[in-house]
């Protein structure tokens, strides 16, 4: 089985992706049929799946669903490829367990950056599951979260977050760079107070940004989809 499996029914696009992967030394195989792709994934899980959503037989959503419920395929990263402007598809795919997405037409450079980001995550997953790794450092430790003490340091200063805000922030920073949908953030909130809606989520995000002060740009809004942490964001004054 090649390292990367591409599920794409448009031959030109599939081939384009394959060539760009090859250029950086990544071996891949293109499947035009969703069903055949699923059979191959289940038989021998690859390192990563690049998944078109609209396919003639089994669509990308179903492949996503099956991968996330299969023991051998559960942790294989999925990069979705969706038609431009289909925000509801992106949200649905992320909620079914896709890890990231690009929209068509995509720039090969962006696609390759996303692929390498996902592959890097696979490599570092072992470290983050280390029981001693109980702190999360973002943006070169400008944002420091201590999971045991439930404390958040912004540029070294202790800032108080409510339980709900802490859970939302944790959900975002646990996968920096990756989009979280509002529903995913809602389900990350624990406790009886978790009667949240997409709208109240936006209110919490506003409050979290205010508390992050100079680091507020770390939380980026992904319009129509959700939020993500952007570590390249510059610090702002105040
Ligand atoms: Ca398609």
PDB file of N, CA and C in Angstrom, residues 7 14 24 45 56 63 77 94 106 110 119-120 174 178 188 196 212-213 231:
ATOM      1  N   UNK A   7      -8.559   9.734  -3.057  1.00  0.00           N
ATOM      2  CA  UNK A   7      -9.863   9.321  -3.564  1.00  0.00           C
ATOM      3  C   UNK A   7     -10.425  10.493  -4.355  1.00  0.00           C
ATOM      4  N   UNK A  14      -6.866  14.107  -9.631  1.00  0.00           N
ATOM      5  CA  UNK A  14      -6.190  12.997  -8.954  1.00  0.00           C
ATOM      6  C   UNK A  14      -4.726  12.922  -9.355  1.00  0.00           C
ATOM      7  N   UNK A  24       7.677  15.590  -3.564  1.00  0.00           N
ATOM      8  CA  UNK A  24       8.280  15.685  -2.227  1.00  0.00           C
ATOM      9  C   UNK A  24       8.564  14.291  -1.661  1.00  0.00           C
ATOM     10  N   UNK A  45      -4.547   0.113   5.932  1.00  0.00           N
ATOM     11  CA  UNK A  45      -4.663   1.562   6.150  1.00  0.00           C
ATOM     12  C   UNK A  45      -3.398   2.327   5.748  1.00  0.00           C
ATOM     13  N   UNK A  56     -18.929   8.958  -7.401  1.00  0.00           N
ATOM     14  CA  UNK A  56     -20.074   8.298  -8.037  1.00  0.00           C
ATOM     15  C   UNK A  56     -20.734   7.191  -7.194  1.00  0.00           C
ATOM     16  N   UNK A  63     -17.233   7.354   3.475  1.00  0.00           N
ATOM     17  CA  UNK A  63     -15.876   6.837   3.710  1.00  0.00           C
ATOM     18  C   UNK A  63     -15.348   7.366   5.054  1.00  0.00           C
ATOM     19  N   UNK A  77      -5.242  10.078   9.340  1.00  0.00           N
ATOM     20  CA  UNK A  77      -5.680  11.443   9.025  1.00  0.00           C
ATOM     21  C   UNK A  77      -6.428  11.521   7.690  1.00  0.00           C
ATOM     22  N   UNK A  94     -16.021  17.727   8.706  1.00  0.00           N
ATOM     23  CA  UNK A  94     -15.222  17.882   9.925  1.00  0.00           C
ATOM     24  C   UNK A  94     -15.900  17.183  11.089  1.00  0.00           C
ATOM     25  N   UNK A 106      -7.830  24.285  -5.663  1.00  0.00           N
ATOM     26  CA  UNK A 106      -6.852  24.539  -4.602  1.00  0.00           C
ATOM     27  C   UNK A 106      -5.484  24.805  -5.223  1.00  0.00           C
ATOM     28  N   UNK A 110      -0.779  25.025  -1.161  1.00  0.00           N
ATOM     29  CA  UNK A 110      -1.618  24.941   0.030  1.00  0.00           C
ATOM     30  C   UNK A 110      -1.906  23.476   0.361  1.00  0.00           C
ATOM     31  N   UNK A 119       0.827  14.946   8.325  1.00  0.00           N
ATOM     32  CA  UNK A 119       1.825  13.892   8.515  1.00  0.00           C
ATOM     33  C   UNK A 119       2.694  14.182   9.733  1.00  0.00           C
ATOM     34  N   UNK A 120       2.978  15.464   9.934  1.00  0.00           N
ATOM     35  CA  UNK A 120       3.751  15.857  11.106  1.00  0.00           C
ATOM     36  C   UNK A 120       3.008  15.508  12.386  1.00  0.00           C
ATOM     37  N   UNK A 174      -5.643  22.165  21.261  1.00  0.00           N
ATOM     38  CA  UNK A 174      -5.176  20.784  21.176  1.00  0.00           C
ATOM     39  C   UNK A 174      -4.839  20.412  19.744  1.00  0.00           C
ATOM     40  N   UNK A 178      -5.813  23.625  12.973  1.00  0.00           N
ATOM     41  CA  UNK A 178      -6.936  22.895  12.414  1.00  0.00           C
ATOM     42  C   UNK A 178      -8.258  23.543  12.802  1.00  0.00           C
ATOM     43  N   UNK A 188     -17.143  19.787  23.172  1.00  0.00           N
ATOM     44  CA  UNK A 188     -15.939  19.718  24.009  1.00  0.00           C
ATOM     45  C   UNK A 188     -16.183  20.297  25.404  1.00  0.00           C
ATOM     46  N   UNK A 196     -25.291  24.811  25.073  1.00  0.00           N
ATOM     47  CA  UNK A 196     -24.738  25.847  24.226  1.00  0.00           C
ATOM     48  C   UNK A 196     -25.333  25.766  22.829  1.00  0.00           C
ATOM     49  N   UNK A 212      -7.625  36.967  26.143  1.00  0.00           N
ATOM     50  CA  UNK A 212      -6.304  36.704  25.563  1.00  0.00           C
ATOM     51  C   UNK A 212      -5.558  38.006  25.281  1.00  0.00           C
ATOM     52  N   UNK A 213      -6.298  39.125  25.283  1.00  0.00           N
ATOM     53  CA  UNK A 213      -5.670  40.439  25.126  1.00  0.00           C
ATOM     54  C   UNK A 213      -4.762  40.511  23.908  1.00  0.00           C
ATOM     55  N   UNK A 231      -1.040  30.209  14.874  1.00  0.00           N
ATOM     56  CA  UNK A 231       0.147  30.568  15.643  1.00  0.00           C
ATOM     57  C   UNK A 231       1.018  31.609  14.971  1.00  0.00           C
TER      58      UNK A 231
END
